[in-house]
PDB file of C-alpha atoms in Angstrom:
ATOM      1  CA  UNK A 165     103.100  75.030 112.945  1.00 65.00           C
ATOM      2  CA  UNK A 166      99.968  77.088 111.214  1.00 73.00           C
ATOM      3  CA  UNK A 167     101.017  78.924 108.271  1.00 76.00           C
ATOM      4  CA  UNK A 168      99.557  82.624 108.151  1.00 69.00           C
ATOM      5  CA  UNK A 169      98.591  83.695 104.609  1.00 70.00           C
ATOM      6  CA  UNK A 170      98.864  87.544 104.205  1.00 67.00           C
ATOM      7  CA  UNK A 171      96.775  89.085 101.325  1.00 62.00           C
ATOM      8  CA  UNK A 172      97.222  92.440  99.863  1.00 56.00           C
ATOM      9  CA  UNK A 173      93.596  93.733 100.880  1.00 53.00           C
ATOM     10  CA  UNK A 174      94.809  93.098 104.340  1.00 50.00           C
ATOM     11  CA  UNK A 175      96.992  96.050 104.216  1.00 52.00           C
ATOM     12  CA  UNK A 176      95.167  99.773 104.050  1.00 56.00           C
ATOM     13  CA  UNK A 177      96.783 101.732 101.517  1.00 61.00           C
ATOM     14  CA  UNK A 178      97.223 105.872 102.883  1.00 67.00           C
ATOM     15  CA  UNK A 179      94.593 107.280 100.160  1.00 84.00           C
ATOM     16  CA  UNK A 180      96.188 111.069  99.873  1.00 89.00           C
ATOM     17  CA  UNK A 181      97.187 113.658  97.281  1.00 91.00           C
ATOM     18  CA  UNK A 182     101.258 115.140  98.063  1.00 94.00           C
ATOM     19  CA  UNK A 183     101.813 118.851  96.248  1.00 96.00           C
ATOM     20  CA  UNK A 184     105.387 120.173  96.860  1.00 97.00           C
ATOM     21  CA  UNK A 185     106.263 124.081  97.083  1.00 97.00           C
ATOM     22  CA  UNK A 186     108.357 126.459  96.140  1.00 97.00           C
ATOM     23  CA  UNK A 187     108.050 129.435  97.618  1.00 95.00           C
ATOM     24  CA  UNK A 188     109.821 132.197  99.635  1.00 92.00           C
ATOM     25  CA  UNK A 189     107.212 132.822 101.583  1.00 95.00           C
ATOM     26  CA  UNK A 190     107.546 132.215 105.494  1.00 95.00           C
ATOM     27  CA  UNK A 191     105.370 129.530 106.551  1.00 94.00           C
ATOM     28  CA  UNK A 192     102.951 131.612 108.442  1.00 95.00           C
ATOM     29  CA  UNK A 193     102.581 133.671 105.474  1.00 96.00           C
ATOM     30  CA  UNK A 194     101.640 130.588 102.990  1.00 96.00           C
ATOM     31  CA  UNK A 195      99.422 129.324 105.122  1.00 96.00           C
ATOM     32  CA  UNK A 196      97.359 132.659 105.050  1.00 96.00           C
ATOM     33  CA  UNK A 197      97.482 132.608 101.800  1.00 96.00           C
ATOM     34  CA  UNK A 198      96.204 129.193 101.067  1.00 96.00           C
ATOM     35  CA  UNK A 199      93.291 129.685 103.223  1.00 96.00           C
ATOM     36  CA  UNK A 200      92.686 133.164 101.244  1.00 96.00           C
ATOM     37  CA  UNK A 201      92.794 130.670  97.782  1.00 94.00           C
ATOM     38  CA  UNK A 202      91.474 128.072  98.626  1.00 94.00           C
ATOM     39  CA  UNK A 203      89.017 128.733 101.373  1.00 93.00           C
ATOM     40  CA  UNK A 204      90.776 126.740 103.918  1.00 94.00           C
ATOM     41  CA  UNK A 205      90.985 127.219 107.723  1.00 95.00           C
ATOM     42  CA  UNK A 206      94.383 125.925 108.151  1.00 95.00           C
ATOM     43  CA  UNK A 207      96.074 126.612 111.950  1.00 95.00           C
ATOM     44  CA  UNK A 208      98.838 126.070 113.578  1.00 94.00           C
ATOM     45  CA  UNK A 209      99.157 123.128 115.218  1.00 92.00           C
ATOM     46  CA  UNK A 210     100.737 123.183 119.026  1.00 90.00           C
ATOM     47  CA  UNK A 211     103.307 120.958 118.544  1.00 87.00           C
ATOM     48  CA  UNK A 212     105.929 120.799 115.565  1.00 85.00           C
ATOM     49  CA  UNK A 213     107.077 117.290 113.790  1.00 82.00           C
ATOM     50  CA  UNK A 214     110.287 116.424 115.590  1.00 82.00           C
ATOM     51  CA  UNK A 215     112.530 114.071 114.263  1.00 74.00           C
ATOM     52  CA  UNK A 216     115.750 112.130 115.658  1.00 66.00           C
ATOM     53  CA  UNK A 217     115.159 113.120 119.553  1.00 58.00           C
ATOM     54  CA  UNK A 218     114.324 117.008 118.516  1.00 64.00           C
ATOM     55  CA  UNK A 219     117.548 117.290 116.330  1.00 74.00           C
ATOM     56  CA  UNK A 220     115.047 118.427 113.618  1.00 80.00           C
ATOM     57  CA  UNK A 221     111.305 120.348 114.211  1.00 85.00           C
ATOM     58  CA  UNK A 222     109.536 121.400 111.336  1.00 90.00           C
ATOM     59  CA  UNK A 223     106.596 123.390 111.442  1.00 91.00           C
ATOM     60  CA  UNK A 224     102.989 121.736 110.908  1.00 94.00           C
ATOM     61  CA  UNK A 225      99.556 123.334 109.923  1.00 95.00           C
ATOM     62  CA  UNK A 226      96.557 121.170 109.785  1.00 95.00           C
ATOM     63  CA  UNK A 227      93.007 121.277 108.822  1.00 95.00           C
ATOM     64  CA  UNK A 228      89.968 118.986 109.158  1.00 94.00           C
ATOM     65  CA  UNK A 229      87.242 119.513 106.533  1.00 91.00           C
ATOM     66  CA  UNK A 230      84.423 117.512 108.381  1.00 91.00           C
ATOM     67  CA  UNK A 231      82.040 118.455 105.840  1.00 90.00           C
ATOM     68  CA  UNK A 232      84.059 116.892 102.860  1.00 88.00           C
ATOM     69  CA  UNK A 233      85.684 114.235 105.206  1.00 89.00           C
ATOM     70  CA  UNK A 234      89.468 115.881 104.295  1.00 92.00           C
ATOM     71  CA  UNK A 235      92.340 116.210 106.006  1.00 93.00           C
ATOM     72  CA  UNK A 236      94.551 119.381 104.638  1.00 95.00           C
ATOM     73  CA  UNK A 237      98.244 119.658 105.899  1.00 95.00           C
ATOM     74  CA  UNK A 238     100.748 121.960 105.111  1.00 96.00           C
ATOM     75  CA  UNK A 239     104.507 120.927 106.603  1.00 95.00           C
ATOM     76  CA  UNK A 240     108.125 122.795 106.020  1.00 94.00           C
ATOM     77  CA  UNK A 241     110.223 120.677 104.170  1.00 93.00           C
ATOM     78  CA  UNK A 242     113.096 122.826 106.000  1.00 91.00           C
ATOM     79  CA  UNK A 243     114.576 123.109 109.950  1.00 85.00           C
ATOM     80  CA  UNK A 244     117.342 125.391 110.508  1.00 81.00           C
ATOM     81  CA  UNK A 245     119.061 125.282 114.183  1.00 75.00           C
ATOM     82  CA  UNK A 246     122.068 127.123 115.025  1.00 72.00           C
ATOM     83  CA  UNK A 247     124.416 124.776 116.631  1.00 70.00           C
ATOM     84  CA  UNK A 248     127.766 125.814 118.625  1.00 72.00           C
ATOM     85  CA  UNK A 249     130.738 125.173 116.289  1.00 69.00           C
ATOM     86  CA  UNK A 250     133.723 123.429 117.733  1.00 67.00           C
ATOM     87  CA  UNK A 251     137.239 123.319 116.358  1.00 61.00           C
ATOM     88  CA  UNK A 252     139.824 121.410 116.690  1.00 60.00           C
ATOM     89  CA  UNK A 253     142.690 122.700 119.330  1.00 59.00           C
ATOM     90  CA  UNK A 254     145.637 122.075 116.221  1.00 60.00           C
ATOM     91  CA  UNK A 255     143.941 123.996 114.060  1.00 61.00           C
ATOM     92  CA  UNK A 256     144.860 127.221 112.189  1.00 60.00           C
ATOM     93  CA  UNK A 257     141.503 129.175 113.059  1.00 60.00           C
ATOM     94  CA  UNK A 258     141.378 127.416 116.887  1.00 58.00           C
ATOM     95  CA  UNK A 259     139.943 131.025 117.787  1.00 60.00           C
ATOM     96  CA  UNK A 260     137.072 131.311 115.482  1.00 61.00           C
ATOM     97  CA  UNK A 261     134.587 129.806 117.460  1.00 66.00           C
ATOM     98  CA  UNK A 262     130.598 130.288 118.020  1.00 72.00           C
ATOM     99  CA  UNK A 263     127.574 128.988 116.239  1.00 77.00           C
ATOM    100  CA  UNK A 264     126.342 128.180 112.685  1.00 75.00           C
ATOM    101  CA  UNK A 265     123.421 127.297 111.282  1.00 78.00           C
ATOM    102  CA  UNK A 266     122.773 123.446 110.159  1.00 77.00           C
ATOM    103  CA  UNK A 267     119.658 122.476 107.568  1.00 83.00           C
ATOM    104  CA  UNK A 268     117.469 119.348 107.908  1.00 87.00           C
ATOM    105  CA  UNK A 269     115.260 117.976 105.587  1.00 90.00           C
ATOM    106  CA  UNK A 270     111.947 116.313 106.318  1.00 90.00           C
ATOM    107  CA  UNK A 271     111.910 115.038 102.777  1.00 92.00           C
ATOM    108  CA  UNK A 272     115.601 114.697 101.680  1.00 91.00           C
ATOM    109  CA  UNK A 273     115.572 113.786  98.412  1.00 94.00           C
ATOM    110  CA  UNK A 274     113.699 116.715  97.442  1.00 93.00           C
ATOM    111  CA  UNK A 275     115.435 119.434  99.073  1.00 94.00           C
ATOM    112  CA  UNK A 276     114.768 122.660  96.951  1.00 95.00           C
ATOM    113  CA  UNK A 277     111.167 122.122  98.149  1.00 96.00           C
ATOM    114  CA  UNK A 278     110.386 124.371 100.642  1.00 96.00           C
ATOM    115  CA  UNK A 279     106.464 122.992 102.039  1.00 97.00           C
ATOM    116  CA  UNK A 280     104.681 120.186 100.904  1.00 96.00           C
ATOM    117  CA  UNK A 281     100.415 120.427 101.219  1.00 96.00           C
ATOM    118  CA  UNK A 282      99.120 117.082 101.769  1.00 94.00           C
ATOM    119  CA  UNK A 283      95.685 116.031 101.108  1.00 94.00           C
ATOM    120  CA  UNK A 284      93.977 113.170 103.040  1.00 92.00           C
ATOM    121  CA  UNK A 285      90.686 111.620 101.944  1.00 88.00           C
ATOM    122  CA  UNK A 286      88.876 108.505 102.344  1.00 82.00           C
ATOM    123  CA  UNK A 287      87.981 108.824  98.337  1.00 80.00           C
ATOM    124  CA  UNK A 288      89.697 110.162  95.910  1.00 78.00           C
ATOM    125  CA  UNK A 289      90.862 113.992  95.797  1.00 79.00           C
ATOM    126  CA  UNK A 290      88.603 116.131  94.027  1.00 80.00           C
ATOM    127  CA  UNK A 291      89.664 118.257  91.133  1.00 87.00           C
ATOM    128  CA  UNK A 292      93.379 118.304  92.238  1.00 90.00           C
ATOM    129  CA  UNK A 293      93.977 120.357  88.251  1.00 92.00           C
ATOM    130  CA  UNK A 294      91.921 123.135  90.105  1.00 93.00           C
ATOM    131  CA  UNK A 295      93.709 122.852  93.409  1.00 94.00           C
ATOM    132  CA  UNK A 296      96.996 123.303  92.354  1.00 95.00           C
ATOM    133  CA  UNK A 297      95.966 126.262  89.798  1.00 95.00           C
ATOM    134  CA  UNK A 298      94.668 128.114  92.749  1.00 95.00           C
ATOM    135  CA  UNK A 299      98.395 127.377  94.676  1.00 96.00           C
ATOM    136  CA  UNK A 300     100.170 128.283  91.450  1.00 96.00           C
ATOM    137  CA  UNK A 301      97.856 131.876  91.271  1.00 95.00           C
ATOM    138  CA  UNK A 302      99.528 132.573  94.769  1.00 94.00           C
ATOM    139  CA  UNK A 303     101.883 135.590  93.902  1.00 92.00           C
ATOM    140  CA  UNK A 304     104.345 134.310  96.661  1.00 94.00           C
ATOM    141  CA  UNK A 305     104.486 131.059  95.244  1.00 96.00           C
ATOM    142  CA  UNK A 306     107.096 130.212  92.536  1.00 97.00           C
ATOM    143  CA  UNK A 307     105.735 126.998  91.190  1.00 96.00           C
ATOM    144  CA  UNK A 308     103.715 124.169  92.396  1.00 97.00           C
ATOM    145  CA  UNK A 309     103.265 120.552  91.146  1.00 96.00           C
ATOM    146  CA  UNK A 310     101.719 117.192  92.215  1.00 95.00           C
ATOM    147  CA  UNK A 311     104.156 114.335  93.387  1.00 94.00           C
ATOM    148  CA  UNK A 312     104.294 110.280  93.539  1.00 91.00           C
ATOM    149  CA  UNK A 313     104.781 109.639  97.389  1.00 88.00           C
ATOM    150  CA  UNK A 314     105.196 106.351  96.394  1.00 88.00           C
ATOM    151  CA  UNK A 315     108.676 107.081  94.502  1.00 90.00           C
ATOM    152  CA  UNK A 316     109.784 108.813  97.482  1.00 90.00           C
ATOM    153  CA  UNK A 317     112.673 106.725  99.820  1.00 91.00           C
ATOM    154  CA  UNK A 318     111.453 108.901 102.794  1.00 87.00           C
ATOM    155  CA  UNK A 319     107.642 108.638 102.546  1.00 86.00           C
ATOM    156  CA  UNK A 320     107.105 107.722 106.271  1.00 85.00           C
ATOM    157  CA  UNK A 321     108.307 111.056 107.251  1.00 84.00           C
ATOM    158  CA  UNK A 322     104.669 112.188 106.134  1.00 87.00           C
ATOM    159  CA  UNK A 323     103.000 110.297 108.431  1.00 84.00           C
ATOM    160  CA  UNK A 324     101.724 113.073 110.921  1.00 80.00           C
ATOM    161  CA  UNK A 325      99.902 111.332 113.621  1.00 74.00           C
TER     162      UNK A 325
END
């Protein structure tokens, strides 16, 4: 039987920069402002992430910077569907039925972040200090900070192809 050796340069390591949100801002709104900031051209894309057979869409706007060889993406860390409520026939409030709203995460361990910007490169980000200033000087935008997508349990989630 031939033994297969696997070396760490045989795996490609995702080279990108992860900045989470806060802001109260629809996403529409942020976006428009971000490409007032930061010059971007950031659009809509056609189809939302979907997770767990459409249980969960987020919304997804994307950018390719040919000229700087960048890939910008700003996601909603939030989905809220209103799902039908069922109760129980037993129960007390048996007549109060109809729909409620249910929250999913993309990110779940970070849940008071409402978008994440991610930042794809083949090199290394330029001046992120300067990038996330020029988030921060949004007015909409409550704060704004850099994060480790390597200490996050849910990292594949950010995969977007």
């Amino acid at each position: 039987m031939a033994i297969h050796k696997l070396f760490e340069d045989d795996f490609e390591e995702d080279n990108y920069m992860l900045i989470a949100i806060h802001c109260s801002a629809e996403d529409y709104r942020l976006a428009y402002l971000l490409n007032s900031n930061l010059n971007l051209k950031l659009a809509r894309k056609q189809e939302d992430l979907d997770y767990n057979y459409m249980e969960a869409s987020f919304s997804i706007y994307e950018w390719n910077d040919d000229e700087n060889f960048v890939t910008w993406n700003l996601v909603a860390n939030t989905s809220r569907q209103e799902v039908e409520q069922v109760a129980s026939a037993g129960s007390l409030f048996s007549n109060q039925q109809g729909k409620r709203t249910v929250s999913k995460f993309l990110i779940p361990e970070r849940k008071k972040v409402d978008f994440f910007v991610k930042i794809s490169s083949e090199n290394q980000v330029k001046s992120p200090k300067i990038i996330l200033s020029k988030i921060n000087a949004v007015a909409e935008v409550i704060t704004a900070y850099i994060l480790d997508a390597n200490q996050l349990k849910s990292k594949n989630n950010l995969i977007f192809e």
